Structures are given as structure tokens and as C-alpha cells.
Short mmCIF file of C-alpha atoms in Angstrom, two decimals:
data_model
loop_
_atom_site.label_atom_id
_atom_site.label_comp_id
_atom_site.label_asym_id
_atom_site.label_seq_id
_atom_site.Cartn_x
_atom_site.Cartn_y
_atom_site.Cartn_z
CA UNK A 1 44.74 -35.93 -3.72
CA UNK A 2 42.08 -34.79 -6.15
CA UNK A 3 38.77 -33.18 -5.17
CA UNK A 4 36.75 -36.00 -6.73
CA UNK A 5 38.70 -38.86 -5.18
CA UNK A 6 36.35 -41.61 -3.93
CA UNK A 7 36.03 -42.73 -0.33
CA UNK A 8 37.56 -46.09 -1.15
CA UNK A 9 40.75 -44.39 -2.35
CA UNK A 10 40.95 -42.01 0.59
CA UNK A 11 43.43 -42.73 3.35
CA UNK A 12 41.89 -44.18 6.46
CA UNK A 13 43.09 -41.17 8.45
CA UNK A 14 41.02 -38.73 6.38
CA UNK A 15 37.95 -40.95 6.58
CA UNK A 16 38.24 -41.01 10.35
CA UNK A 17 38.74 -37.23 10.42
CA UNK A 18 35.60 -36.77 8.30
CA UNK A 19 33.57 -39.04 10.58
CA UNK A 20 34.83 -37.16 13.64
CA UNK A 21 34.02 -33.72 12.16
CA UNK A 22 30.56 -34.91 11.08
CA UNK A 23 29.89 -36.28 14.57
CA UNK A 24 30.85 -32.94 16.15
CA UNK A 25 28.63 -31.23 13.59
CA UNK A 26 25.65 -33.45 14.49
CA UNK A 27 26.17 -33.02 18.23
CA UNK A 28 26.33 -29.21 17.94
CA UNK A 29 30.02 -28.84 18.77
CA UNK A 30 30.50 -26.38 15.94
CA UNK A 31 33.99 -25.25 16.88
CA UNK A 32 35.46 -28.77 16.71
CA UNK A 33 33.45 -29.54 13.58
CA UNK A 34 34.87 -26.46 11.86
CA UNK A 35 38.37 -27.38 12.97
CA UNK A 36 37.96 -30.87 11.50
CA UNK A 37 36.59 -29.64 8.18
CA UNK A 38 39.44 -27.12 7.86
CA UNK A 39 41.99 -29.89 8.39
CA UNK A 40 40.33 -31.90 5.64
CA UNK A 41 40.56 -28.90 3.32
CA UNK A 42 44.27 -28.60 4.12
CA UNK A 43 44.63 -32.13 2.77
CA UNK A 44 42.60 -31.20 -0.34
CA UNK A 45 40.09 -33.92 0.44
CA UNK A 46 36.72 -33.72 -1.35
CA UNK A 47 37.00 -29.92 -1.35
CA UNK A 48 33.58 -29.11 -2.82
CA UNK A 49 31.70 -31.33 -0.35
CA UNK A 50 33.76 -30.17 2.62
CA UNK A 51 33.31 -26.49 1.73
CA UNK A 52 29.53 -26.99 1.74
CA UNK A 53 29.65 -28.68 5.16
CA UNK A 54 32.00 -26.00 6.45
CA UNK A 55 29.67 -23.25 5.24
CA UNK A 56 26.79 -24.87 7.12
CA UNK A 57 28.78 -25.06 10.35
CA UNK A 58 30.00 -21.46 10.10
CA UNK A 59 26.50 -20.21 9.25
CA UNK A 60 25.08 -22.06 12.23
CA UNK A 61 27.61 -20.33 14.46
CA UNK A 62 26.34 -16.99 13.17
CA UNK A 63 29.11 -15.85 10.84
CA UNK A 64 27.10 -15.41 7.66
CA UNK A 65 29.71 -13.59 5.60
CA UNK A 66 32.38 -16.22 6.27
CA UNK A 67 29.87 -18.94 5.39
CA UNK A 68 29.07 -17.15 2.13
CA UNK A 69 32.82 -17.00 1.42
CA UNK A 70 33.09 -20.79 1.75
CA UNK A 71 30.15 -21.24 -0.62
CA UNK A 72 31.77 -18.88 -3.11
CA UNK A 73 34.86 -21.12 -3.14
CA UNK A 74 32.70 -24.20 -3.53
CA UNK A 75 30.79 -22.71 -6.45
CA UNK A 76 34.10 -21.98 -8.17
CA UNK A 77 34.62 -25.75 -8.15
CA UNK A 78 30.99 -26.67 -8.93
CA UNK A 79 29.19 -23.64 -10.44
CA UNK A 80 25.89 -25.48 -10.94
CA UNK A 81 25.64 -27.16 -7.54
CA UNK A 82 21.98 -26.58 -6.70
CA UNK A 83 22.20 -27.00 -2.92
CA UNK A 84 25.10 -24.56 -2.73
CA UNK A 85 23.25 -21.98 -4.82
CA UNK A 86 20.09 -22.26 -2.69
CA UNK A 87 22.01 -22.12 0.59
CA UNK A 88 24.12 -19.19 -0.56
CA UNK A 89 20.97 -17.34 -1.64
CA UNK A 90 19.36 -18.00 1.74
CA UNK A 91 22.43 -16.72 3.58
CA UNK A 92 22.62 -13.61 1.40
CA UNK A 93 18.94 -12.99 2.11
CA UNK A 94 19.53 -13.32 5.87
CA UNK A 95 22.51 -10.97 5.60
CA UNK A 96 20.32 -8.31 4.00
CA UNK A 97 21.98 -8.57 0.58
CA UNK A 98 18.69 -8.84 -1.27
CA UNK A 99 19.92 -8.22 -4.83
CA UNK A 100 22.74 -10.76 -4.49
CA UNK A 101 20.31 -13.30 -3.04
CA UNK A 102 17.91 -12.84 -5.93
CA UNK A 103 20.70 -13.29 -8.47
CA UNK A 104 21.70 -16.51 -6.74
CA UNK A 105 18.14 -17.89 -6.73
CA UNK A 106 17.67 -16.85 -10.37
CA UNK A 107 20.72 -18.94 -11.37
CA UNK A 108 19.29 -21.85 -9.39
CA UNK A 109 15.95 -21.44 -11.16
CA UNK A 110 17.64 -21.50 -14.59
CA UNK A 111 19.22 -24.82 -13.63
CA UNK A 112 16.11 -26.36 -12.06
CA UNK A 113 13.01 -24.43 -13.19
CA UNK A 114 10.63 -26.94 -11.59
CA UNK A 115 12.43 -27.39 -8.28
CA UNK A 116 9.97 -26.53 -5.51
CA UNK A 117 12.65 -25.46 -3.03
CA UNK A 118 14.22 -23.11 -5.56
CA UNK A 119 10.87 -21.57 -6.54
CA UNK A 120 9.82 -21.15 -2.91
CA UNK A 121 13.06 -19.41 -1.92
CA UNK A 122 12.97 -17.17 -4.99
CA UNK A 123 9.33 -16.21 -4.39
CA UNK A 124 9.92 -15.36 -0.72
CA UNK A 125 13.02 -13.31 -1.54
CA UNK A 126 11.12 -11.38 -4.22
CA UNK A 127 8.24 -10.72 -1.84
CA UNK A 128 10.59 -9.49 0.89
CA UNK A 129 12.25 -7.18 -1.65
CA UNK A 130 8.77 -5.75 -2.41
CA UNK A 131 8.88 -7.17 -5.94
CA UNK A 132 5.47 -8.62 -5.27
CA UNK A 133 4.26 -9.05 -8.84
CA UNK A 134 7.29 -11.20 -9.66
CA UNK A 135 6.89 -13.11 -6.39
CA UNK A 136 3.30 -13.91 -7.29
CA UNK A 137 4.42 -15.35 -10.64
CA UNK A 138 6.87 -17.68 -8.88
CA UNK A 139 4.29 -18.76 -6.31
CA UNK A 140 1.88 -19.54 -9.15
CA UNK A 141 4.54 -21.70 -10.80
CA UNK A 142 5.06 -23.48 -7.50
CA UNK A 143 1.33 -23.99 -7.07
CA UNK A 144 1.16 -25.69 -10.46
CA UNK A 145 3.70 -28.21 -9.17
CA UNK A 146 2.06 -28.54 -5.76
CA UNK A 147 -1.67 -27.70 -6.05
CA UNK A 148 -2.38 -28.79 -2.47
CA UNK A 149 0.42 -26.76 -0.88
CA UNK A 150 -1.40 -24.77 1.80
CA UNK A 151 1.71 -22.69 2.57
CA UNK A 152 1.89 -21.47 -1.04
CA UNK A 153 -1.81 -20.62 -1.13
CA UNK A 154 -1.43 -18.68 2.11
CA UNK A 155 1.55 -16.74 0.75
CA UNK A 156 -0.35 -15.86 -2.43
CA UNK A 157 -3.32 -14.55 -0.45
CA UNK A 158 -0.99 -12.62 1.85
CA UNK A 159 0.70 -11.02 -1.16
CA UNK A 160 -2.51 -10.07 -2.94
CA UNK A 161 -3.95 -8.61 0.27
CA UNK A 162 -0.95 -6.25 0.38
CA UNK A 163 -1.13 -5.46 -3.34
CA UNK A 164 -4.91 -4.95 -3.36
CA UNK A 165 -6.03 -2.66 -0.49
CA UNK A 166 -9.01 -3.86 1.53
CA UNK A 167 -11.23 -0.91 0.65
CA UNK A 168 -11.82 -2.15 -2.90
CA UNK A 169 -14.59 -4.47 -1.66
CA UNK A 170 -16.56 -1.97 0.46
CA UNK A 171 -16.17 0.56 -2.36
CA UNK A 172 -17.69 -1.91 -4.83
CA UNK A 173 -20.52 -2.59 -2.39
CA UNK A 174 -21.33 1.12 -2.00
CA UNK A 175 -24.61 1.19 -3.96
CA UNK A 176 -25.20 4.96 -3.59
CA UNK A 177 -21.77 5.73 -4.98
CA UNK A 178 -22.17 3.25 -7.84
CA UNK A 179 -25.54 4.65 -8.85
CA UNK A 180 -24.23 8.21 -8.84
CA UNK A 181 -21.22 7.32 -10.98
CA UNK A 182 -23.33 5.34 -13.45
CA UNK A 183 -25.77 8.22 -13.90
CA UNK A 184 -22.88 10.63 -14.56
CA UNK A 185 -21.23 8.20 -16.98
CA UNK A 186 -24.50 7.71 -18.84
CA UNK A 187 -24.86 11.49 -19.20
CA UNK A 188 -21.28 11.71 -20.51
CA UNK A 189 -21.88 9.02 -23.15
CA UNK A 190 -25.15 10.67 -24.20
CA UNK A 191 -23.32 13.98 -24.57
CA UNK A 192 -20.25 12.75 -26.45
CA UNK A 193 -21.86 9.87 -28.36
CA UNK A 194 -21.34 6.10 -28.32
CA UNK A 195 -18.20 6.30 -30.49
CA UNK A 196 -16.48 8.72 -28.12
CA UNK A 197 -13.02 7.66 -26.98
CA UNK A 198 -13.14 6.94 -23.23
CA UNK A 199 -10.15 6.67 -20.90
CA UNK A 200 -10.77 5.15 -17.47
CA UNK A 201 -7.84 5.76 -15.11
CA UNK A 202 -7.58 3.18 -12.35
CA UNK A 203 -9.52 0.19 -13.65
CA UNK A 204 -9.90 -1.63 -10.35
CA UNK A 205 -12.54 -4.26 -11.02
CA UNK A 206 -13.47 -2.65 -14.35
CA UNK A 207 -16.81 -1.51 -12.91
CA UNK A 208 -16.84 2.06 -14.25
CA UNK A 209 -15.74 0.95 -17.72
CA UNK A 210 -18.51 -1.65 -17.80
CA UNK A 211 -20.99 1.07 -16.82
CA UNK A 212 -19.81 3.06 -19.83
CA UNK A 213 -20.16 0.00 -22.06
CA UNK A 214 -23.65 -0.65 -20.73
CA UNK A 215 -24.48 2.97 -21.62
CA UNK A 216 -23.56 2.20 -25.22
CA UNK A 217 -19.90 3.28 -25.41
CA UNK A 218 -17.85 1.16 -27.81
CA UNK A 219 -14.31 2.56 -27.52
CA UNK A 220 -13.07 2.28 -23.94
CA UNK A 221 -9.50 1.94 -22.65
CA UNK A 222 -8.95 1.45 -18.95
CA UNK A 223 -5.48 1.50 -17.39
CA UNK A 224 -4.42 -0.25 -14.21
CA UNK A 225 -0.83 -0.35 -13.00
CA UNK A 226 -1.14 -3.27 -10.53
CA UNK A 227 -0.81 -6.47 -12.62
CA UNK A 228 -2.93 -8.69 -10.38
CA UNK A 229 -5.76 -6.11 -10.43
CA UNK A 230 -5.46 -5.64 -14.20
CA UNK A 231 -5.73 -9.42 -14.65
CA UNK A 232 -8.84 -9.52 -12.47
CA UNK A 233 -10.39 -6.63 -14.43
CA UNK A 234 -9.84 -8.46 -17.72
CA UNK A 235 -11.48 -11.61 -16.35
CA UNK A 236 -14.45 -9.64 -14.99
CA UNK A 237 -14.94 -7.68 -18.22
CA UNK A 238 -14.88 -10.92 -20.25
CA UNK A 239 -17.21 -12.62 -17.76
CA UNK A 240 -19.75 -9.85 -18.32
CA UNK A 241 -19.40 -9.89 -22.11
CA UNK A 242 -17.78 -6.47 -22.66
CA UNK A 243 -14.34 -7.53 -23.91
CA UNK A 244 -15.02 -6.10 -27.40
CA UNK A 245 -15.83 -2.65 -26.03
CA UNK A 246 -13.20 -2.42 -23.30
CA UNK A 247 -9.44 -2.88 -23.44
CA UNK A 248 -7.39 -3.14 -20.24
CA UNK A 249 -3.86 -1.69 -20.32
CA UNK A 250 -1.54 -2.78 -17.50
CA UNK A 251 0.14 0.60 -17.07
CA UNK A 252 -0.19 3.71 -14.96
CA UNK A 253 -1.81 6.64 -16.75
CA UNK A 254 1.59 8.37 -16.75
CA UNK A 255 2.89 5.58 -19.01
CA UNK A 256 0.00 5.73 -21.48
CA UNK A 257 1.11 6.82 -24.97
CA UNK A 258 -1.35 8.37 -27.43
CA UNK A 259 -1.21 6.52 -30.73
CA UNK A 260 -0.03 3.35 -29.01
CA UNK A 261 -2.10 2.59 -25.95
CA UNK A 262 -5.01 4.77 -27.03
CA UNK A 263 -5.82 5.73 -30.62
CA UNK A 264 -6.08 9.46 -29.96
CA UNK A 265 -6.76 11.86 -27.14
CA UNK A 266 -9.85 10.82 -25.21
CA UNK A 267 -13.19 12.58 -25.33
CA UNK A 268 -14.24 11.37 -21.88
CA UNK A 269 -12.14 10.80 -18.78
CA UNK A 270 -13.54 8.56 -16.06
CA UNK A 271 -11.54 8.11 -12.89
CA UNK A 272 -12.24 7.27 -9.29
CA UNK A 273 -8.93 7.63 -7.51
CA UNK A 274 -10.15 10.03 -4.82
CA UNK A 275 -9.10 9.12 -1.29
CA UNK A 276 -10.97 9.74 1.93
CA UNK A 277 -8.98 12.93 2.51
CA UNK A 278 -9.39 13.86 -1.17
CA UNK A 279 -5.79 14.10 -2.38
CA UNK A 280 -3.75 11.19 -1.06
CA UNK A 281 -3.76 9.18 -4.28
CA UNK A 282 -1.81 11.64 -6.47
CA UNK A 283 -5.11 12.92 -7.80
CA UNK A 284 -3.86 16.33 -8.93
CA UNK A 285 -0.75 15.07 -10.75
CA UNK A 286 -2.80 12.36 -12.46
CA UNK A 287 -5.50 14.72 -13.71
CA UNK A 288 -2.97 17.37 -14.78
CA UNK A 289 -1.02 14.80 -16.80
CA UNK A 290 -4.24 13.56 -18.40
CA UNK A 291 -5.24 17.09 -19.43
CA UNK A 292 -1.77 17.78 -20.82
CA UNK A 293 -1.30 14.57 -22.83
CA UNK A 294 -4.29 12.28 -22.96
CA UNK A 295 -7.49 14.37 -23.34
CA UNK A 296 -8.81 16.57 -26.08
CA UNK A 297 -9.59 20.18 -25.25
CA UNK A 298 -12.98 20.41 -23.57
CA UNK A 299 -13.19 16.69 -22.78
CA UNK A 300 -15.93 15.56 -20.41
CA UNK A 301 -14.55 14.73 -16.95
CA UNK A 302 -16.18 12.35 -14.47
CA UNK A 303 -15.96 13.43 -11.69
CA UNK A 304 -15.45 17.08 -12.55
CA UNK A 305 -14.87 18.44 -9.02
CA UNK A 306 -14.62 17.37 -5.40
CA UNK A 307 -15.01 19.37 -2.21
CA UNK A 308 -13.67 18.60 1.24
CA UNK A 309 -16.37 19.44 3.79
CA UNK A 310 -16.04 19.28 7.56
CA UNK A 311 -17.13 20.37 11.00
CA UNK A 312 -15.51 21.08 14.34
CA UNK A 313 -15.93 18.14 16.73
CA UNK A 314 -15.56 17.02 20.32
CA UNK A 315 -15.01 13.36 21.19
CA UNK A 316 -13.57 11.42 24.12
CA UNK A 317 -13.21 8.38 21.86
CA UNK A 318 -11.26 10.25 19.20
CA UNK A 319 -9.20 12.00 21.88
CA UNK A 320 -7.87 8.59 22.81
CA UNK A 321 -6.40 8.30 19.33
CA UNK A 322 -5.21 11.89 18.99
CA UNK A 323 -3.86 12.90 22.40
CA UNK A 324 -2.20 11.43 25.45
CA UNK A 325 -1.62 12.78 28.93
CA UNK A 326 -0.86 10.69 32.03
CA UNK A 327 -0.41 6.94 31.65
CA UNK A 328 0.16 4.57 34.59
CA UNK A 329 1.11 7.54 36.73
CA UNK A 330 3.59 9.00 34.22
CA UNK A 331 3.30 12.19 32.18
CA UNK A 332 3.83 11.07 28.58
CA UNK A 333 2.09 14.05 26.96
CA UNK A 334 5.14 15.02 24.79
CA UNK A 335 4.51 11.84 22.81
CA UNK A 336 1.39 13.51 21.47
CA UNK A 337 3.60 15.56 19.15
CA UNK A 338 4.19 12.32 17.24
CA UNK A 339 0.49 11.53 16.81
CA UNK A 340 -1.13 11.12 13.41
CA UNK A 341 -2.44 14.27 11.71
CA UNK A 342 -5.33 12.32 10.20
CA UNK A 343 -7.45 9.53 11.63
CA UNK A 344 -10.09 7.67 9.61
CA UNK A 345 -13.46 7.29 11.32
CA UNK A 346 -16.71 5.53 10.51
CA UNK A 347 -19.85 7.42 9.55
CA UNK A 348 -21.73 5.18 11.97
CA UNK A 349 -19.55 6.28 14.84
CA UNK A 350 -21.91 8.21 17.12
CA UNK A 351 -19.53 9.05 19.94
CA UNK A 352 -18.44 12.43 18.59
CA UNK A 353 -20.34 15.69 18.97
CA UNK A 354 -20.54 18.59 16.52
CA UNK A 355 -19.35 21.98 17.72
CA UNK A 356 -20.02 23.78 14.41
CA UNK A 357 -22.07 23.52 11.24
CA UNK A 358 -20.78 22.06 7.99
CA UNK A 359 -18.01 24.09 6.33
CA UNK A 360 -16.67 23.79 2.79
CA UNK A 361 -12.95 23.51 3.42
CA UNK A 362 -11.49 23.12 -0.08
CA UNK A 363 -12.86 22.59 -3.58
CA UNK A 364 -10.75 20.95 -6.28
CA UNK A 365 -11.78 21.57 -9.90
CA UNK A 366 -10.70 18.41 -11.71
CA UNK A 367 -11.46 19.99 -15.09
CA UNK A 368 -8.69 22.56 -14.49
CA UNK A 369 -5.31 21.98 -16.10
CA UNK A 370 -3.20 23.07 -13.09
CA UNK A 371 -3.59 23.01 -9.32
CA UNK A 372 -0.94 25.05 -7.52
CA UNK A 373 -0.60 24.54 -3.78
CA UNK A 374 -2.75 26.92 -1.75
CA UNK A 375 -3.62 27.78 1.81
CA UNK A 376 -6.03 30.29 3.35
CA UNK A 377 -7.53 31.17 6.69
CA UNK A 378 -11.23 30.58 7.29
CA UNK A 379 -13.33 31.37 10.37
CA UNK A 380 -15.45 28.61 11.87
CA UNK A 381 -18.47 29.77 13.85
CA UNK A 382 -18.67 27.78 17.07
CA UNK A 383 -22.22 26.68 17.87
CA UNK A 384 -21.66 24.77 21.12
CA UNK A 385 -19.35 24.88 24.12
CA UNK A 386 -16.84 22.05 24.12
CA UNK A 387 -13.30 20.80 23.70
CA UNK A 388 -12.42 20.63 20.00
CA UNK A 389 -10.16 17.71 19.08
CA UNK A 390 -10.08 18.61 15.40
CA UNK A 391 -12.22 18.68 12.27
CA UNK A 392 -14.03 15.65 10.90
CA UNK A 393 -13.93 15.88 7.10
CA UNK A 394 -15.83 14.12 4.35
CA UNK A 395 -16.28 14.61 0.60
CA UNK A 396 -18.86 16.02 -1.77
CA UNK A 397 -18.18 14.88 -5.33
CA UNK A 398 -19.57 16.75 -8.35
CA UNK A 399 -20.00 14.07 -11.00
CA UNK A 400 -22.14 15.81 -13.65
CA UNK A 401 -25.00 18.28 -13.96
CA UNK A 402 -27.37 17.54 -11.08
CA UNK A 403 -25.37 14.43 -10.12
CA UNK A 404 -23.44 14.53 -6.84
CA UNK A 405 -22.31 12.06 -4.23
CA UNK A 406 -21.36 12.68 -0.60
CA UNK A 407 -20.20 10.45 2.21
CA UNK A 408 -21.74 12.82 4.76
CA UNK A 409 -21.58 11.26 8.25
CA UNK A 410 -25.30 11.92 8.81
CA UNK A 411 -26.02 9.35 6.11
CA UNK A 412 -24.80 6.64 8.52
CA UNK A 413 -23.00 4.88 5.67
CA UNK A 414 -19.68 3.09 5.72
CA UNK A 415 -18.65 2.74 2.09
CA UNK A 416 -15.19 2.76 0.57
CA UNK A 417 -14.73 6.40 1.55
CA UNK A 418 -14.64 7.04 5.28
CA UNK A 419 -14.64 10.31 7.14
CA UNK A 420 -11.30 11.63 8.39
CA UNK A 421 -10.48 13.42 11.63
CA UNK A 422 -7.84 16.11 11.06
CA UNK A 423 -6.45 16.34 14.56
CA UNK A 424 -5.35 19.59 16.20
CA UNK A 425 -1.88 19.64 17.81
CA UNK A 426 -3.71 19.81 21.14
CA UNK A 427 -7.36 19.99 22.17
CA UNK A 428 -8.83 23.51 22.22
CA UNK A 429 -11.65 24.69 24.46
CA UNK A 430 -14.24 26.68 22.48
CA UNK A 431 -17.42 28.53 23.40
CA UNK A 432 -20.68 29.04 21.51
CA UNK A 433 -20.81 32.37 19.70
CA UNK A 434 -17.05 32.59 19.21
CA UNK A 435 -15.14 31.73 16.08
CA UNK A 436 -12.08 29.53 15.62
CA UNK A 437 -9.76 30.52 12.78
CA UNK A 438 -8.41 27.56 10.83
CA UNK A 439 -5.84 27.27 8.04
CA UNK A 440 -7.04 25.07 5.17
CA UNK A 441 -5.50 24.24 1.80
CA UNK A 442 -3.31 21.64 0.18
CA UNK A 443 0.30 20.92 -0.76
CA UNK A 444 -0.85 19.04 -3.91
CA UNK A 445 -0.64 15.64 -2.22
CA UNK A 446 -2.57 16.14 1.03
CA UNK A 447 -5.06 18.42 2.74
CA UNK A 448 -3.82 21.00 5.21
CA UNK A 449 -6.18 21.56 8.14
CA UNK A 450 -4.85 23.18 11.33
CA UNK A 451 -5.61 25.99 13.78
CA UNK A 452 -4.44 29.36 12.49
CA UNK A 453 -1.33 30.87 14.13
CA UNK A 454 -2.20 33.34 16.86
CA UNK A 455 -0.86 36.78 17.64
CA UNK A 456 1.27 36.93 20.84
CA UNK A 457 -1.66 37.89 23.11
CA UNK A 458 -3.86 35.31 21.44
CA UNK A 459 -1.15 32.67 21.89
CA UNK A 460 -1.03 33.48 25.60
CA UNK A 461 -4.79 33.06 25.77
CA UNK A 462 -4.61 29.90 23.66
CA UNK A 463 -2.19 28.35 26.11
CA UNK A 464 -4.80 28.90 28.81
CA UNK A 465 -7.49 27.45 26.57
CA UNK A 466 -5.48 24.36 25.62
CA UNK A 467 -6.68 21.34 27.51
CA UNK A 468 -4.19 19.01 29.16
CA UNK A 469 -6.12 15.81 29.55
CA UNK A 470 -6.01 14.24 33.03
CA UNK A 471 -5.94 10.43 33.21
CA UNK A 472 -9.69 10.18 33.81
CA UNK A 473 -10.43 12.17 30.64
CA UNK A 474 -8.90 9.50 28.43
CA UNK A 475 -11.20 6.46 28.38
CA UNK A 476 -9.74 2.99 28.72
CA UNK A 477 -12.18 1.86 26.03
CA UNK A 478 -14.22 3.70 23.43
CA UNK A 479 -17.81 4.57 24.36
CA UNK A 480 -20.31 2.32 22.60
CA UNK A 481 -17.43 0.21 21.31
CA UNK A 482 -16.68 2.81 18.64
CA UNK A 483 -13.27 2.77 17.04
CA UNK A 484 -11.23 4.48 14.39
CA UNK A 485 -10.69 2.20 11.43
CA UNK A 486 -8.13 2.50 8.60
CA UNK A 487 -9.64 3.74 5.36
CA UNK A 488 -8.68 5.15 2.00
CA UNK A 489 -6.82 8.07 3.51
CA UNK A 490 -3.99 5.66 4.20
CA UNK A 491 -1.31 5.07 1.52
CA UNK A 492 -2.48 2.12 -0.58
CA UNK A 493 -4.09 2.71 -3.83
CA UNK A 494 -1.55 4.75 -5.72
CA UNK A 495 -2.55 6.41 -8.94
CA UNK A 496 -3.34 3.77 -11.51
#
């Protein structure tokens, strides 16, 4: 009996067997349904259709690989069967075979490029495989077919919120920062001239490039590696009438080629890829590569340096995030060894107390061509008795002559850059008039801030000084409702 034989030609016995298997399938008796479908296959009856039904039963029973095997056999008989391709892709996705699933959905899309189910499955699989830019393209295609599809709009917003870190908006709304950057950019354009070649690394919204254009610059290239952000920058630049002066390149700076993406080495570099803890956004590698390949000798750099500044602090609220002792009657203090080394905090958070003055921890000269890793020991003069939980650190950015910007916590400002608590491995009791030796430096990608190693006698004393927090010392809620909030020290905005 052939696979395409019609029902009317089929023996009554096989029709009854099909009805029985389908009934078991509908009622949830998967074992009997599978048995019936297998018997039909033995008779060679409607093999493609039966293999699809069999795959569904087997998948429902939890055996994904066997179900995929049945679909493989079906697709040998009907290679362009859309339902089989979509269901196989879905099963491969569930089985964790992401690449195979995407290949399956891509074939389905080539057959039915405007099929909403195909586009939806392909977009979700791409998003789950962290191919978010491609997923967004598919969701946009789907939205053109279904403009009122709330699910698709939600998925697009969810994707862009992952691709575009939240701190872009507060950074744009940071007026003090914007004014400082614009003054420095204006000075750079005045110095190098309006025809100077400008490279802006990390376009974001295009704000810094538009500042340069407003200052009179006519030859600006800004690069941005995140496609959705690059698209937004182009729209914003056109909206503000600067599209003739500014060109957006959807690449990372490491992919920029002189003579192709930019005419020649740039005279001015503008970049704002500093993170709250200074180095987390591949700052050093980006600037070194720019000096080596993309800038002329003696180019003007904005910003030209940045310094990590900090002070020793005590805080019950921050202790709750950095340390743990007894919980519900149990000693869980060893879990503290797994705590975060850095915690972002708000400048408006008033529930921490200074135990020292401000200390310059580390200065990075962004006009230098190389930045080898470094570490050194510095003494911190203790001004008040207390229990030190770590060092709260902020930034001082040197933008140009007589132009600086700082997110000093005393300014009570919560812009795109937050302050960061570099936690100690355990709280340390300190006394006014003493000094606490701290190791500071960097490994090229992050700041190093930790108590200096002690000599044996000092270690013995340190163990006596270390504070094991009793249950009552760890508040159940933060005083004054203060909380640590994620900021730009988290991974997010990679070098652009």
C-alpha cells in the first residue's frame, strides 16, 4: 500500500486502527496510541502522516530524541512539510540542540517567509541562543504581519532592554556630566580646527558626536557595535540635522579600518566608555588599540585621564550586602566568601559613615599608549573609630585643561555613574589615628582594592580585629530604606 493512498482505498481494518489510535491519543493514553501508530506504520499506511502523529505522541511522553527521529523519517518522505519542520525545530530547541533547531526553523522560513508561527519560533530560538540582533529582525518581520500582536511587542522590548543597558537613560540625563563633556569637546575642536578628523568610540545616542558637530566639527565618525543602538543613533543624528557632519559605523572600534571606515587616522578621539569602577568596559584595550591604529601621534583625547578616588567606610546597610553571619539560628558565615567584591551604591545613600578622608586610589592616563597591570600598597589614615566594611570608590575624570567631572558622593547626584563599594573579605575594626594598609591597582580589566597582607603577628592581631557579625548586627531592612542598586560597574556596555 502506498504512502499517499486515500482513505477510501484503505482497508476498513486500517481505518478502524487509525481511529482507535487517534482516540487513545486524544484521551491521553499515549502508550496505546503509540502502539496503534506503530502498527499502522508496519502496514505502510499513510507513513508521512502517521510519523508526524507518532512523533507528537512520543514527544508528549517525554522522549524528545525518539520523537525527533520519527520527524527525521517523515521529512525524508516530505522534505518541505512545514508542520514537521516547525515541530522538529521546537523539539530540538527543547532538547538543547540550539544550532540544529535554528537550521530547522531557517528551512521553514525559506519555505514560508511570511508564516507567523515560523517567524515566532525562529525569533524565540535566536533570542534564546543570544543571537539577539537577528531575533529582533525576525520579530520586526512578524510585527509587520501582525501590528497589534502584544506578545511580539513585549518580546521586542524585552530584547532591547537586554541589549541596551538601563544606565543609558540616567547617563543622558546627567546634566553636569554632559556640560563637562561638551566644554572639553568644544576646546578640542577649537584646538584642532573644524576640519579635524574626529573618532567617537561608543556612539550610544550620538550625543557626544552631536556636541562636536555643534562646536563646528565637520568630519566625525562614530562607531557603535550594537546594531539597535547604532540605528537609534542614526535616527537621532538625522532628527537633529547633523547627518552631513556625522557618520555612524555599526562596528566595534577594534573592527574599524583606516582608509575604509575612516579616511585617515583621527586628530581627536572622543569616548565615554568608563564604567563606575573605571575599567570594566575594556577601557584600556580600547584606548591602546586606538592609539596604535586609529589616531595620529599627539591626537587630542577626551577624556585624557580618569582617577579612582575612595574612602574607608562603615555601614550596617552595606554590611547586609557584603557579609553574613547567623541566619534563622544557623551559622552561615562561610557563605560570605562567595560575596561580591564590588557593590554599586547611590550617591544619595546616607546610611554609610566615612572612616577616612578621600584617597586617590589609581590614576589611568588615557593618552598613554600602554597600560601594564600594576598593584601597590598605600596607607589609609583612619580618622574615626569604626568597623570598616570596605572602600566606597567614585571617579574623577580629567576631560581637558581646567575641565573635570566627578561623581563624588557628597554631590548627592545619581547619574549614569554610581559609586562602588569594594568590599573587604571580612569587616575590620579600625581606630582613629591608626592606618590601614590597602593594596590598590588593576589587572587591566578591573580595579584591585583589598586589605594588604599582614605579617604573621599582624595576622594574629587582625584575626582578633575581624568582626564576626552577630544576628542583631545585620539589619532585616536597610536604614532609611537605602539600598544598593546595580550600576555601570556591572557587565553590560561592552566596548563599542
